[in-house]
Amino acid sequence: MNKIPDKIPSVAELVTKGIEQNNTSMNQRQKAIAIGYDEDKVSNLSMIKNGKTKLPLGKVPVFSKVLELDPVLLLASALKEMLAYDPEAWALVRSALSRTHSEREGQFLQALLNVEARTGKQVPINDASISALEKNKKKELLL
């Protein structure tokens, strides 16, 4: 994500999407356990999903991974909720998070994600793939 949009989904909305639409090979209980909740604490995921409990910032990476959510967007949403009382602080955080990469880098990343989505395969990023790109696609890249 290059820029945090003006209107971002709430943590509850993002977590609901992650539970209901993403990583469909696991049910909600399995996702809660994969996130790291003990058997007797799996209801914590429901409480976050329903907006009754805040998402601990330290859990953003694992939530993002298990629920297949954009970690920057999830972090931004959690921070926005925590800073609801301080719009100036939220504006500062939003500005900082929006500078994760340049617009051109964002376009490249989006193109890469589009290729991966169309092919269903992860594009390897290694010396061999970079070399192949430089050698075989130089003309297309320079057009």
XYZ file of C-alpha atoms in Angstrom, residues 19-121:
103
model
C -12.321 -14.404 8.866
C -15.153 -14.749 6.371
C -13.501 -14.249 2.970
C -9.770 -14.920 3.250
C -7.897 -18.144 3.982
C -11.104 -20.147 3.626
C -9.306 -23.428 4.333
C -9.539 -22.598 8.054
C -12.587 -21.890 10.198
C -12.701 -19.050 12.732
C -11.583 -21.244 15.633
C -8.612 -22.562 13.652
C -7.675 -19.019 12.669
C -7.812 -17.908 16.307
C -5.476 -20.745 17.298
C -3.142 -19.967 14.358
C -3.037 -16.349 15.549
C -1.828 -17.629 18.901
C -4.892 -17.690 21.128
C -5.126 -20.630 23.526
C -8.141 -22.938 23.267
C -9.872 -21.097 26.116
C -9.194 -17.673 24.556
C -10.413 -18.214 20.947
C -13.386 -15.946 21.735
C -10.928 -13.005 21.740
C -10.981 -13.131 17.937
C -14.786 -12.804 17.988
C -14.564 -9.862 20.366
C -12.130 -8.072 18.012
C -14.317 -8.979 15.025
C -17.348 -7.484 16.810
C -15.465 -4.344 17.879
C -15.741 -5.176 21.581
C -11.974 -5.480 22.087
C -9.133 -3.527 20.522
C -6.553 -5.321 18.412
C -3.218 -5.301 20.262
C -0.642 -3.627 17.991
C 1.834 -6.418 18.630
C -0.626 -8.877 17.055
C -0.927 -6.965 13.748
C 1.728 -9.052 11.912
C 0.233 -12.427 12.873
C -3.354 -11.257 12.256
C -2.298 -9.974 8.831
C -0.631 -13.252 7.953
C -3.328 -15.633 9.173
C -6.255 -13.522 7.922
C -4.440 -12.540 4.696
C -4.851 -8.808 5.284
C -2.653 -5.895 4.246
C -0.496 -5.356 7.360
C -0.064 -1.616 6.752
C -3.805 -1.098 6.366
C -4.551 -3.185 9.471
C -1.938 -1.263 11.465
C -3.317 2.048 10.202
C -6.837 1.047 11.158
C -5.771 -0.025 14.653
C -3.785 3.176 15.170
C -6.633 5.346 13.885
C -8.973 3.763 16.425
C -6.434 4.245 19.214
C -5.896 7.880 18.228
C -9.577 8.748 17.678
C -9.327 11.339 20.453
C -6.315 13.031 18.810
C -6.881 13.889 15.117
C -3.527 15.679 14.856
C -1.641 12.598 16.041
C -3.619 10.435 13.590
C -2.730 12.830 10.745
C 0.958 12.508 11.642
C 0.790 8.695 11.787
C -1.186 8.529 8.530
C 1.381 10.714 6.805
C 4.252 8.540 8.033
C 2.539 5.289 7.043
C 1.707 6.711 3.630
C 5.398 7.076 2.823
C 6.258 3.384 2.762
C 7.387 3.671 -0.860
C 7.214 5.998 -3.846
C 4.328 6.097 -6.304
C 6.477 4.337 -8.915
C 7.419 1.594 -6.441
C 3.732 1.245 -5.608
C 2.917 0.775 -9.297
C 5.601 -1.904 -9.596
C 4.364 -3.705 -6.498
C 0.762 -3.577 -7.759
C 1.850 -4.986 -11.142
C 3.706 -7.792 -9.369
C 0.674 -8.577 -7.200
C -1.553 -8.593 -10.302
C 0.731 -11.125 -12.025
C 0.714 -13.325 -8.928
C -3.081 -13.110 -8.680
C -3.538 -14.027 -12.360
C -1.080 -16.926 -12.284
C -1.797 -18.163 -8.787
C 1.955 -18.386 -8.198
